[in-house]
PDB file of C-alpha atoms and ligand atoms in Angstrom:
ATOM      1  CA  MET A 217      25.975   2.524  24.072  1.00 88.00           C
ATOM      2  CA  LYS A 218      25.220   5.175  21.444  1.00 95.00           C
ATOM      3  CA  LYS A 219      22.428   4.303  19.020  1.00 97.00           C
ATOM      4  CA  ASN A 220      22.671   4.556  15.211  1.00 98.00           C
ATOM      5  CA  ILE A 221      20.229   7.205  14.104  1.00 98.00           C
ATOM      6  CA  LEU A 222      19.386   8.069  10.498  1.00 98.00           C
ATOM      7  CA  VAL A 223      18.535  11.753  10.006  1.00 97.00           C
ATOM      8  CA  ILE A 224      16.603  12.468   6.808  1.00 97.00           C
ATOM      9  CA  HIS A 225      16.322  16.121   5.820  1.00 96.00           C
ATOM     10  CA  THR A 226      13.386  17.309   3.722  1.00 96.00           C
ATOM     11  CA  GLY A 227      13.648  21.106   4.050  1.00 94.00           C
ATOM     12  CA  GLY A 228      11.411  23.600   5.854  1.00 93.00           C
ATOM     13  CA  THR A 229      12.273  26.556   8.070  1.00 92.00           C
ATOM     14  CA  ILE A 230      14.632  24.325  10.071  1.00 89.00           C
ATOM     15  CA  SER A 231      16.846  24.303   6.939  1.00 89.00           C
ATOM     16  CA  MET A 232      16.222  27.916   5.886  1.00 89.00           C
ATOM     17  CA  GLN A 233      17.683  31.312   6.656  1.00 85.00           C
ATOM     18  CA  VAL A 234      16.670  34.961   6.578  1.00 90.00           C
ATOM     19  CA  HIS A 235      18.032  36.679   3.464  1.00 88.00           C
ATOM     20  CA  ALA A 236      20.316  39.556   4.479  1.00 82.00           C
ATOM     21  CA  GLU A 237      18.956  42.000   1.872  1.00 84.00           C
ATOM     22  CA  THR A 238      15.275  41.119   1.431  1.00 89.00           C
ATOM     23  CA  GLY A 239      14.547  39.919   4.968  1.00 87.00           C
ATOM     24  CA  GLY A 240      12.528  37.033   3.486  1.00 90.00           C
ATOM     25  CA  VAL A 241      13.015  33.483   4.764  1.00 87.00           C
ATOM     26  CA  VAL A 242      14.632  31.486   1.943  1.00 85.00           C
ATOM     27  CA  LEU A 243      15.888  28.002   1.184  1.00 84.00           C
ATOM     28  CA  SER A 244      19.628  27.523   1.664  1.00 81.00           C
ATOM     29  CA  ASP A 245      21.851  25.982  -1.016  1.00 78.00           C
ATOM     30  CA  ALA A 246      23.756  24.224   1.736  1.00 80.00           C
ATOM     31  CA  ASN A 247      21.500  22.958   4.502  1.00 83.00           C
ATOM     32  CA  PRO A 248      22.679  24.851   7.658  1.00 85.00           C
ATOM     33  CA  LEU A 249      21.767  21.822   9.784  1.00 84.00           C
ATOM     34  CA  LEU A 250      24.584  19.828   8.144  1.00 80.00           C
ATOM     35  CA  MET A 251      27.073  22.224   9.769  1.00 79.00           C
ATOM     36  CA  GLU A 252      25.490  21.802  13.180  1.00 84.00           C
ATOM     37  CA  ILE A 253      25.402  18.019  13.391  1.00 86.00           C
ATOM     38  CA  ASP A 254      28.621  17.895  15.474  1.00 86.00           C
ATOM     39  CA  LYS A 255      26.641  19.353  18.377  1.00 86.00           C
ATOM     40  CA  ILE A 256      24.336  16.339  18.261  1.00 93.00           C
ATOM     41  CA  GLN A 257      26.850  13.524  17.665  1.00 93.00           C
ATOM     42  CA  GLN A 258      27.336  13.260  21.430  1.00 93.00           C
ATOM     43  CA  PHE A 259      23.846  11.727  21.703  1.00 96.00           C
ATOM     44  CA  ALA A 260      24.014   9.205  18.840  1.00 97.00           C
ATOM     45  CA  HIS A 261      25.955   8.030  15.783  1.00 96.00           C
ATOM     46  CA  ILE A 262      24.274  10.092  13.089  1.00 96.00           C
ATOM     47  CA  THR A 263      23.990   9.245   9.400  1.00 96.00           C
ATOM     48  CA  GLU A 264      22.472  12.057   7.312  1.00 95.00           C
ATOM     49  CA  VAL A 265      20.541  11.868   4.068  1.00 95.00           C
ATOM     50  CA  GLU A 266      19.037  14.809   2.166  1.00 94.00           C
ATOM     51  CA  ALA A 267      15.799  13.525   0.639  1.00 96.00           C
ATOM     52  CA  PHE A 268      14.501  16.960  -0.425  1.00 95.00           C
ATOM     53  CA  ASN A 269      15.118  20.613   0.243  1.00 94.00           C
ATOM     54  CA  LEU A 270      11.553  21.872   0.071  1.00 95.00           C
ATOM     55  CA  PRO A 271       9.310  24.303   1.857  1.00 96.00           C
ATOM     56  CA  SER A 272       6.688  21.982   3.307  1.00 97.00           C
ATOM     57  CA  PRO A 273       3.767  23.594   1.406  1.00 98.00           C
ATOM     58  CA  HIS A 274       5.481  21.982  -1.626  1.00 98.00           C
ATOM     59  CA  MET A 275       5.067  18.483  -0.145  1.00 98.00           C
ATOM     60  CA  THR A 276       2.695  16.105  -1.923  1.00 98.00           C
ATOM     61  CA  PRO A 277       1.468  12.569  -1.193  1.00 98.00           C
ATOM     62  CA  GLN A 278       3.821  11.432  -4.006  1.00 98.00           C
ATOM     63  CA  LYS A 279       6.800  12.955  -2.164  1.00 98.00           C
ATOM     64  CA  MET A 280       5.592  11.435   1.108  1.00 98.00           C
ATOM     65  CA  LEU A 281       5.628   8.038  -0.609  1.00 98.00           C
ATOM     66  CA  GLN A 282       9.161   8.802  -1.896  1.00 98.00           C
ATOM     67  CA  LEU A 283      10.119   9.376   1.730  1.00 98.00           C
ATOM     68  CA  VAL A 284       8.759   5.926   2.596  1.00 98.00           C
ATOM     69  CA  SER A 285      11.007   4.504  -0.178  1.00 98.00           C
ATOM     70  CA  THR A 286      14.018   6.405   1.184  1.00 98.00           C
ATOM     71  CA  ILE A 287      13.384   4.901   4.622  1.00 98.00           C
ATOM     72  CA  THR A 288      12.958   1.393   3.159  1.00 97.00           C
ATOM     73  CA  GLU A 289      16.190   1.688   1.111  1.00 97.00           C
ATOM     74  CA  GLN A 290      18.213   3.056   4.015  1.00 97.00           C
ATOM     75  CA  MET A 291      16.908   0.404   6.403  1.00 97.00           C
ATOM     76  CA  ALA A 292      17.821  -2.302   3.867  1.00 96.00           C
ATOM     77  CA  ASN A 293      21.416  -0.964   3.788  1.00 93.00           C
ATOM     78  CA  GLN A 294      21.759  -0.659   7.517  1.00 92.00           C
ATOM     79  CA  PRO A 295      19.240  -1.489  10.243  1.00 93.00           C
ATOM     80  CA  PHE A 296      19.196   1.857  12.096  1.00 98.00           C
ATOM     81  CA  ASP A 297      18.011   2.048  15.702  1.00 98.00           C
ATOM     82  CA  GLY A 298      15.880   5.088  15.007  1.00 98.00           C
ATOM     83  CA  ILE A 299      15.003   7.647  12.330  1.00 98.00           C
ATOM     84  CA  VAL A 300      14.620  11.419  12.616  1.00 98.00           C
ATOM     85  CA  ILE A 301      13.063  13.438   9.798  1.00 98.00           C
ATOM     86  CA  THR A 302      13.459  17.212   9.582  1.00 97.00           C
ATOM     87  CA  HIS A 303      10.481  18.850   7.884  1.00 98.00           C
ATOM     88  CA  GLY A 304       8.743  22.186   7.393  1.00 97.00           C
ATOM     89  CA  THR A 305       6.116  22.700  10.048  1.00 98.00           C
ATOM     90  CA  ASP A 306       3.243  23.722   7.745  1.00 98.00           C
ATOM     91  CA  THR A 307       2.491  20.183   6.530  1.00 98.00           C
ATOM     92  CA  LEU A 308       4.601  18.239   9.024  1.00 98.00           C
ATOM     93  CA  GLU A 309       1.514  16.644  10.596  1.00 98.00           C
ATOM     94  CA  GLU A 310       0.360  15.330   7.204  1.00 98.00           C
ATOM     95  CA  THR A 311       3.703  13.723   6.370  1.00 98.00           C
ATOM     96  CA  ALA A 312       3.931  12.328   9.912  1.00 98.00           C
ATOM     97  CA  TYR A 313       0.471  10.762   9.626  1.00 98.00           C
ATOM     98  CA  PHE A 314       1.208   9.454   6.111  1.00 98.00           C
ATOM     99  CA  LEU A 315       4.306   7.691   7.515  1.00 98.00           C
ATOM    100  CA  GLU A 316       2.249   6.466  10.475  1.00 98.00           C
ATOM    101  CA  LEU A 317      -0.108   4.671   8.070  1.00 98.00           C
ATOM    102  CA  ALA A 318       2.313   3.642   5.318  1.00 98.00           C
ATOM    103  CA  THR A 319       5.114   2.186   7.492  1.00 98.00           C
ATOM    104  CA  ASN A 320       5.064  -0.350  10.312  1.00 96.00           C
ATOM    105  CA  TYR A 321       8.556  -0.167  11.804  1.00 97.00           C
ATOM    106  CA  THR A 322       8.868  -0.724  15.526  1.00 96.00           C
ATOM    107  CA  ILE A 323      11.989   1.465  15.719  1.00 98.00           C
ATOM    108  CA  PRO A 324      11.264   5.114  16.589  1.00 98.00           C
ATOM    109  CA  ILE A 325      10.471   7.420  13.673  1.00 98.00           C
ATOM    110  CA  VAL A 326      10.450  11.038  14.855  1.00 98.00           C
ATOM    111  CA  LEU A 327       9.645  14.177  12.853  1.00 98.00           C
ATOM    112  CA  THR A 328      10.853  17.593  13.892  1.00 98.00           C
ATOM    113  CA  GLY A 329      11.052  21.115  12.510  1.00 97.00           C
ATOM    114  CA  ALA A 330      11.539  24.702  13.574  1.00 97.00           C
ATOM    115  CA  MET A 331       9.509  27.872  13.773  1.00 96.00           C
ATOM    116  CA  ARG A 332      12.545  30.162  13.490  1.00 96.00           C
ATOM    117  CA  SER A 333      15.046  29.787  10.679  1.00 92.00           C
ATOM    118  CA  SER A 334      18.714  28.977  11.213  1.00 89.00           C
ATOM    119  CA  ASN A 335      20.059  32.549  11.478  1.00 88.00           C
ATOM    120  CA  GLU A 336      17.197  34.095  13.470  1.00 90.00           C
ATOM    121  CA  VAL A 337      17.653  35.033  17.122  1.00 94.00           C
ATOM    122  CA  GLY A 338      16.257  32.200  19.261  1.00 94.00           C
ATOM    123  CA  SER A 339      16.371  29.750  16.358  1.00 93.00           C
ATOM    124  CA  ASP A 340      14.849  26.471  17.570  1.00 94.00           C
ATOM    125  CA  GLY A 341      16.087  24.188  14.775  1.00 95.00           C
ATOM    126  CA  VAL A 342      19.238  22.657  16.217  1.00 95.00           C
ATOM    127  CA  TYR A 343      17.606  22.333  19.634  1.00 96.00           C
ATOM    128  CA  ASN A 344      14.566  20.514  18.216  1.00 97.00           C
ATOM    129  CA  LEU A 345      16.805  18.268  16.101  1.00 97.00           C
ATOM    130  CA  MET A 346      18.821  17.399  19.205  1.00 97.00           C
ATOM    131  CA  ALA A 347      15.636  16.641  21.171  1.00 98.00           C
ATOM    132  CA  ALA A 348      14.298  14.486  18.328  1.00 98.00           C
ATOM    133  CA  VAL A 349      17.590  12.521  18.170  1.00 98.00           C
ATOM    134  CA  ARG A 350      17.486  12.028  21.933  1.00 98.00           C
ATOM    135  CA  VAL A 351      13.895  10.733  21.740  1.00 98.00           C
ATOM    136  CA  ALA A 352      14.700   8.457  18.774  1.00 98.00           C
ATOM    137  CA  SER A 353      17.625   7.050  20.787  1.00 98.00           C
ATOM    138  CA  THR A 354      15.405   5.786  23.605  1.00 98.00           C
ATOM    139  CA  ASP A 355      14.017   2.246  23.698  1.00 97.00           C
ATOM    140  CA  GLU A 356      10.688   3.620  25.017  1.00 98.00           C
ATOM    141  CA  ALA A 357      10.066   5.573  21.785  1.00 98.00           C
ATOM    142  CA  GLY A 358       9.878   2.304  19.827  1.00 98.00           C
ATOM    143  CA  GLY A 359       6.503   0.716  19.065  1.00 97.00           C
ATOM    144  CA  LYS A 360       4.578   3.946  19.640  1.00 97.00           C
ATOM    145  CA  GLY A 361       4.052   4.776  15.988  1.00 97.00           C
ATOM    146  CA  VAL A 362       5.423   7.869  14.283  1.00 98.00           C
ATOM    147  CA  LEU A 363       6.201  10.673  16.732  1.00 98.00           C
ATOM    148  CA  VAL A 364       6.595  14.441  16.465  1.00 98.00           C
ATOM    149  CA  VAL A 365       9.046  16.238  18.752  1.00 98.00           C
ATOM    150  CA  LEU A 366       9.238  20.035  19.043  1.00 98.00           C
ATOM    151  CA  ASN A 367       9.523  22.413  21.969  1.00 98.00           C
ATOM    152  CA  ASP A 368      10.438  19.592  24.396  1.00 98.00           C
ATOM    153  CA  GLU A 369       7.170  17.714  23.819  1.00 98.00           C
ATOM    154  CA  ILE A 370       6.533  14.312  22.248  1.00 98.00           C
ATOM    155  CA  HIS A 371       3.296  13.939  20.271  1.00 98.00           C
ATOM    156  CA  THR A 372       1.806  11.146  18.202  1.00 98.00           C
ATOM    157  CA  ALA A 373       1.470  11.700  14.457  1.00 98.00           C
ATOM    158  CA  THR A 374      -2.232  10.875  14.795  1.00 97.00           C
ATOM    159  CA  SER A 375      -3.101  13.575  17.340  1.00 97.00           C
ATOM    160  CA  VAL A 376      -0.655  16.394  16.721  1.00 98.00           C
ATOM    161  CA  THR A 377      -1.525  19.561  14.857  1.00 98.00           C
ATOM    162  CA  LYS A 378       0.068  22.957  14.196  1.00 98.00           C
ATOM    163  CA  THR A 379      -2.019  25.366  16.284  1.00 97.00           C
ATOM    164  CA  HIS A 380      -0.161  28.676  16.038  1.00 97.00           C
ATOM    165  CA  SER A 381       1.269  30.422  12.990  1.00 97.00           C
ATOM    166  CA  SER A 382       4.512  31.535  14.659  1.00 96.00           C
ATOM    167  CA  SER A 383       4.863  30.371  18.289  1.00 96.00           C
ATOM    168  CA  VAL A 384       7.529  27.776  19.075  1.00 96.00           C
ATOM    169  CA  SER A 385       4.883  25.920  21.132  1.00 96.00           C
ATOM    170  CA  THR A 386       2.702  25.574  18.047  1.00 97.00           C
ATOM    171  CA  PHE A 387       2.482  21.752  18.016  1.00 98.00           C
ATOM    172  CA  GLN A 388      -0.295  20.499  20.288  1.00 97.00           C
ATOM    173  CA  SER A 389      -2.452  17.392  20.548  1.00 97.00           C
ATOM    174  CA  PRO A 390      -5.916  18.812  21.313  1.00 95.00           C
ATOM    175  CA  GLN A 391      -7.967  16.626  23.664  1.00 93.00           C
ATOM    176  CA  TYR A 392      -5.105  14.153  24.234  1.00 95.00           C
ATOM    177  CA  GLY A 393      -1.958  16.145  25.040  1.00 97.00           C
ATOM    178  CA  PRO A 394       1.634  15.068  24.427  1.00 98.00           C
ATOM    179  CA  ILE A 395       2.600  11.470  25.253  1.00 98.00           C
ATOM    180  CA  GLY A 396       5.934  12.497  26.740  1.00 98.00           C
ATOM    181  CA  ILE A 397       8.363  15.297  27.457  1.00 98.00           C
ATOM    182  CA  VAL A 398      12.060  15.973  26.939  1.00 98.00           C
ATOM    183  CA  THR A 399      13.978  17.516  29.836  1.00 98.00           C
ATOM    184  CA  LYS A 400      17.610  18.586  30.056  1.00 96.00           C
ATOM    185  CA  SER A 401      18.671  15.178  31.320  1.00 95.00           C
ATOM    186  CA  ALA A 402      16.021  12.663  30.265  1.00 97.00           C
ATOM    187  CA  VAL A 403      13.130  11.658  28.013  1.00 98.00           C
ATOM    188  CA  TYR A 404       9.902  10.720  29.807  1.00 98.00           C
ATOM    189  CA  PHE A 405       6.866   8.992  28.312  1.00 98.00           C
ATOM    190  CA  HIS A 406       3.595   9.058  30.250  1.00 98.00           C
ATOM    191  CA  HIS A 407       1.128   7.700  27.653  1.00 95.00           C
ATOM    192  CA  ALA A 408       1.171   5.260  24.737  1.00 96.00           C
ATOM    193  CA  PRO A 409      -1.181   4.914  21.777  1.00 95.00           C
ATOM    194  CA  LEU A 410      -3.554   1.924  22.020  1.00 94.00           C
ATOM    195  CA  SER A 411      -3.576   0.817  18.398  1.00 93.00           C
ATOM    196  CA  ARG A 412      -2.083   1.380  14.966  1.00 94.00           C
ATOM    197  CA  THR A 413      -3.367   1.154  11.393  1.00 96.00           C
ATOM    198  CA  TYR A 414      -1.082  -0.065   8.589  1.00 97.00           C
ATOM    199  CA  LEU A 415      -1.988   0.781   4.993  1.00 97.00           C
ATOM    200  CA  PRO A 416       0.944  -0.239   2.758  1.00 96.00           C
ATOM    201  CA  ILE A 417       0.746   1.289  -0.726  1.00 97.00           C
ATOM    202  CA  GLN A 418       2.847   1.121  -3.908  1.00 96.00           C
ATOM    203  CA  SER A 419       1.675   4.275  -5.668  1.00 97.00           C
ATOM    204  CA  ILE A 420      -0.546   7.328  -5.335  1.00 98.00           C
ATOM    205  CA  ASP A 421      -3.075   6.948  -8.106  1.00 96.00           C
ATOM    206  CA  LYS A 422      -6.193   8.343  -6.422  1.00 98.00           C
ATOM    207  CA  LYS A 423      -7.382  11.845  -5.562  1.00 98.00           C
ATOM    208  CA  VAL A 424      -9.237  12.852  -2.403  1.00 98.00           C
ATOM    209  CA  ALA A 425     -10.678  16.329  -1.821  1.00 98.00           C
ATOM    210  CA  LEU A 426     -11.220  18.014   1.538  1.00 98.00           C
ATOM    211  CA  PHE A 427     -13.955  20.565   2.230  1.00 98.00           C
ATOM    212  CA  LYS A 428     -14.633  22.537   5.372  1.00 98.00           C
ATOM    213  CA  THR A 429     -18.395  23.163   5.672  1.00 98.00           C
ATOM    214  CA  TYR A 430     -19.700  26.651   6.426  1.00 98.00           C
ATOM    215  CA  ALA A 431     -23.086  28.235   7.044  1.00 98.00           C
ATOM    216  CA  GLY A 432     -24.974  28.536   3.781  1.00 97.00           C
ATOM    217  CA  MET A 433     -22.523  26.350   1.813  1.00 98.00           C
ATOM    218  CA  GLU A 434     -23.859  25.387  -1.613  1.00 97.00           C
ATOM    219  CA  GLY A 435     -23.506  21.930  -3.196  1.00 97.00           C
ATOM    220  CA  GLU A 436     -21.928  23.181  -6.453  1.00 97.00           C
ATOM    221  CA  LEU A 437     -18.335  22.385  -5.502  1.00 96.00           C
ATOM    222  CA  LEU A 438     -19.290  18.847  -4.459  1.00 98.00           C
ATOM    223  CA  ASP A 439     -21.157  18.426  -7.749  1.00 98.00           C
ATOM    224  CA  MET A 440     -17.853  19.039  -9.622  1.00 98.00           C
ATOM    225  CA  ILE A 441     -16.080  16.162  -7.844  1.00 98.00           C
ATOM    226  CA  PRO A 442     -16.822  13.378 -10.388  1.00 97.00           C
ATOM    227  CA  THR A 443     -15.990  15.642 -13.360  1.00 97.00           C
ATOM    228  CA  LEU A 444     -12.667  16.594 -11.799  1.00 98.00           C
ATOM    229  CA  GLY A 445     -11.735  12.936 -11.325  1.00 97.00           C
ATOM    230  CA  TYR A 446     -11.728  12.781  -7.542  1.00 98.00           C
ATOM    231  CA  ASP A 447     -12.101   9.325  -5.988  1.00 98.00           C
ATOM    232  CA  GLY A 448     -13.161  10.361  -2.485  1.00 98.00           C
ATOM    233  CA  VAL A 449     -14.220  13.314  -0.361  1.00 98.00           C
ATOM    234  CA  VAL A 450     -13.627  14.311   3.246  1.00 98.00           C
ATOM    235  CA  LEU A 451     -16.061  16.784   4.779  1.00 98.00           C
ATOM    236  CA  GLU A 452     -15.295  18.746   7.927  1.00 98.00           C
ATOM    237  CA  GLY A 453     -18.848  19.044   9.249  1.00 98.00           C
ATOM    238  CA  PHE A 454     -20.214  21.231  12.019  1.00 98.00           C
ATOM    239  CA  GLY A 455     -20.152  20.202  15.694  1.00 97.00           C
ATOM    240  CA  GLN A 456     -21.079  16.561  16.197  1.00 95.00           C
ATOM    241  CA  GLY A 457     -21.150  15.903  12.441  1.00 96.00           C
ATOM    242  CA  ASN A 458     -23.796  17.920  10.602  1.00 98.00           C
ATOM    243  CA  VAL A 459     -23.775  19.707   7.252  1.00 98.00           C
ATOM    244  CA  PRO A 460     -26.014  22.360   5.653  1.00 98.00           C
ATOM    245  CA  PRO A 461     -29.187  20.875   4.104  1.00 98.00           C
ATOM    246  CA  THR A 462     -28.102  22.361   0.768  1.00 98.00           C
ATOM    247  CA  LEU A 463     -25.366  19.659   0.570  1.00 98.00           C
ATOM    248  CA  VAL A 464     -27.618  16.627   1.002  1.00 98.00           C
ATOM    249  CA  ALA A 465     -28.563  16.130  -2.672  1.00 98.00           C
ATOM    250  CA  SER A 466     -24.907  16.556  -3.753  1.00 98.00           C
ATOM    251  CA  ILE A 467     -23.744  14.052  -1.116  1.00 98.00           C
ATOM    252  CA  GLN A 468     -26.372  11.532  -2.276  1.00 98.00           C
ATOM    253  CA  ASN A 469     -25.242  12.053  -5.869  1.00 98.00           C
ATOM    254  CA  LEU A 470     -21.610  11.254  -4.965  1.00 98.00           C
ATOM    255  CA  LEU A 471     -22.593   8.201  -2.926  1.00 98.00           C
ATOM    256  CA  ASP A 472     -24.728   6.960  -5.833  1.00 98.00           C
ATOM    257  CA  LYS A 473     -21.581   7.211  -7.983  1.00 98.00           C
ATOM    258  CA  LYS A 474     -19.703   5.094  -5.375  1.00 98.00           C
ATOM    259  CA  ILE A 475     -17.479   8.012  -4.362  1.00 98.00           C
ATOM    260  CA  PRO A 476     -16.847   7.500  -0.619  1.00 98.00           C
ATOM    261  CA  ILE A 477     -17.512  10.411   1.735  1.00 98.00           C
ATOM    262  CA  VAL A 478     -15.822  10.592   5.122  1.00 98.00           C
ATOM    263  CA  LEU A 479     -17.103  13.007   7.757  1.00 98.00           C
ATOM    264  CA  VAL A 480     -15.084  14.558  10.586  1.00 98.00           C
ATOM    265  CA  SER A 481     -15.930  17.497  12.812  1.00 97.00           C
ATOM    266  CA  ARG A 482     -14.500  20.926  12.112  1.00 97.00           C
ATOM    267  CA  CYS A 483     -14.247  21.230  15.939  1.00 96.00           C
ATOM    268  CA  PHE A 484     -10.757  20.246  17.031  1.00 91.00           C
ATOM    269  CA  ASN A 485     -12.052  18.613  20.237  1.00 93.00           C
ATOM    270  CA  GLY A 486     -14.623  15.818  20.381  1.00 91.00           C
ATOM    271  CA  VAL A 487     -15.678  13.468  17.587  1.00 91.00           C
ATOM    272  CA  ALA A 488     -18.259  13.407  14.807  1.00 93.00           C
ATOM    273  CA  GLU A 489     -21.122  10.994  15.440  1.00 92.00           C
ATOM    274  CA  ALA A 490     -24.649  10.370  14.267  1.00 93.00           C
ATOM    275  CA  SER A 491     -26.703  12.406  16.752  1.00 93.00           C
ATOM    276  CA  TYR A 492     -28.992  14.784  14.885  1.00 96.00           C
ATOM    277  CA  ALA A 493     -31.848  13.551  12.702  1.00 95.00           C
ATOM    278  CA  TYR A 494     -32.756  16.786  10.879  1.00 97.00           C
ATOM    279  CA  GLU A 495     -31.990  17.442   7.181  1.00 97.00           C
ATOM    280  CA  GLY A 496     -28.178  17.319   6.902  1.00 98.00           C
ATOM    281  CA  GLY A 497     -27.813  16.045  10.485  1.00 98.00           C
ATOM    282  CA  GLY A 498     -25.328  13.291  11.321  1.00 97.00           C
ATOM    283  CA  LYS A 499     -27.998  10.591  11.701  1.00 97.00           C
ATOM    284  CA  MET A 500     -29.307  11.270   8.228  1.00 97.00           C
ATOM    285  CA  LEU A 501     -25.769  11.339   6.781  1.00 98.00           C
ATOM    286  CA  GLN A 502     -24.925   8.002   8.395  1.00 97.00           C
ATOM    287  CA  GLU A 503     -28.107   6.407   7.027  1.00 97.00           C
ATOM    288  CA  MET A 504     -27.168   7.707   3.554  1.00 98.00           C
ATOM    289  CA  GLY A 505     -23.799   5.928   3.813  1.00 98.00           C
ATOM    290  CA  VAL A 506     -21.405   8.696   4.876  1.00 98.00           C
ATOM    291  CA  ARG A 507     -18.575   7.243   6.990  1.00 98.00           C
ATOM    292  CA  PHE A 508     -17.678   8.868  10.315  1.00 97.00           C
ATOM    293  CA  GLU A 509     -13.988   9.087  11.158  1.00 95.00           C
ATOM    294  CA  HIS A 510     -13.251   9.463  14.851  1.00 89.00           C
ATOM    295  CA  GLY A 511     -10.467  11.551  16.311  1.00 89.00           C
ATOM    296  CA  LEU A 512      -8.871  12.758  13.066  1.00 96.00           C
ATOM    297  CA  SER A 513      -8.635  16.278  11.670  1.00 97.00           C
ATOM    298  CA  GLY A 514      -9.850  16.863   8.123  1.00 98.00           C
ATOM    299  CA  GLN A 515      -6.316  16.892   6.686  1.00 98.00           C
ATOM    300  CA  LYS A 516      -5.470  13.566   8.351  1.00 98.00           C
ATOM    301  CA  ALA A 517      -8.796  11.956   7.420  1.00 98.00           C
ATOM    302  CA  ARG A 518      -7.940  12.942   3.834  1.00 98.00           C
ATOM    303  CA  ILE A 519      -4.534  11.207   4.035  1.00 98.00           C
ATOM    304  CA  LYS A 520      -6.202   8.101   5.501  1.00 98.00           C
ATOM    305  CA  LEU A 521      -8.938   7.890   2.846  1.00 98.00           C
ATOM    306  CA  LEU A 522      -6.323   8.463   0.131  1.00 98.00           C
ATOM    307  CA  LEU A 523      -4.167   5.601   1.409  1.00 98.00           C
ATOM    308  CA  GLU A 524      -7.191   3.335   1.860  1.00 98.00           C
ATOM    309  CA  LEU A 525      -8.201   3.944  -1.753  1.00 98.00           C
ATOM    310  CA  CYS A 526      -4.613   3.484  -3.025  1.00 98.00           C
ATOM    311  CA  ALA A 527      -4.279   0.263  -0.980  1.00 95.00           C
ATOM    312  CA  GLN A 528      -7.458  -1.192  -2.518  1.00 86.00           C
ATOM    313  CA  LYS A 529      -6.173  -3.000  -5.581  1.00 64.00           C
TER     314      LYS A 529
HETATM  315  N1  LIG B 741       6.632  27.554   5.777  1.00 60.53           N
HETATM  316  C1  LIG B 741       7.558  26.696   6.482  1.00 60.53           C
HETATM  317  C2  LIG B 741       7.466  25.285   5.950  1.00 60.53           C
HETATM  318  O1  LIG B 741       6.583  24.567   6.332  1.00 60.53           O
HETATM  319  C3  LIG B 741       7.246  26.720   7.928  1.00 60.53           C
HETATM  320  C4  LIG B 741       8.201  25.946   8.792  1.00 60.53           C
HETATM  321  O2  LIG B 741       8.937  25.097   8.386  1.00 60.53           O
HETATM  322  O3  LIG B 741       8.162  26.226   9.997  1.00 60.53           O
HETATM  323  O4  LIG B 741       8.286  24.911   5.141  1.00 60.53           O
END
């Protein structure tokens, strides 16, 4: 029996087209995907909602929370069997991870997008939407957290990241790989996530900054954090979790002001841990009270710290 799938559009290249005169990729007044949905109805009963029509660099945590509300409202009206969200690829992983933390549905929630806009040769939008609907229509996709489907691969929101600026195989899960694949006739899962974190929030009233460390980095930017009203900081440290010694005093200053600091590695494989005991080394940072976040990129650790702070009321 066909499943009832809610498709929520938010914009992105999947909903854009190349302008005939300028050659620039632009937003469409009428989402081109709406005209293509007939091709996908054979796989599921589709209900479409347009939440936004935004390039994904325009997404914000506030809009991500609005998306959570849209899902809650739609599910209250009709208990769908699965949800597919179309999204620009630039920040897709951040919205996916936000939904992973801020929702706890057991039905499949699948994000998809496209690297080529609707009127480009080899456009991947309709194909990826179809694959996402097929994945969301399987029972196996349920209970695995929020998923991301592009280029015939199924990734978890926690592990996936955009790795290439233009390739259609841009979405990868470094270190872990996809948890399933989509073929012409079937959807296969070969892994499942072990655990899930749920951080329900009502509003976004905190600010978290993200810094990538670099050789010779000065502490001045960190020193501005309290003045600028930030409530938390994520640092992408070197290797196993080390920072330049020039940051230590600034980090101590923030911790003294009860501003939490989360450390991840700027390496996209491996985890940050307290190994090195030199000035600015991970061991020293841990003893100072810096928290190590395992297996998350800087941008996802930022979403997690933000939601943790917003959930603390
Ligand atoms: N810049 C676009 C966006 O994220 C890229 C895409 O959708 O592929 O909106």
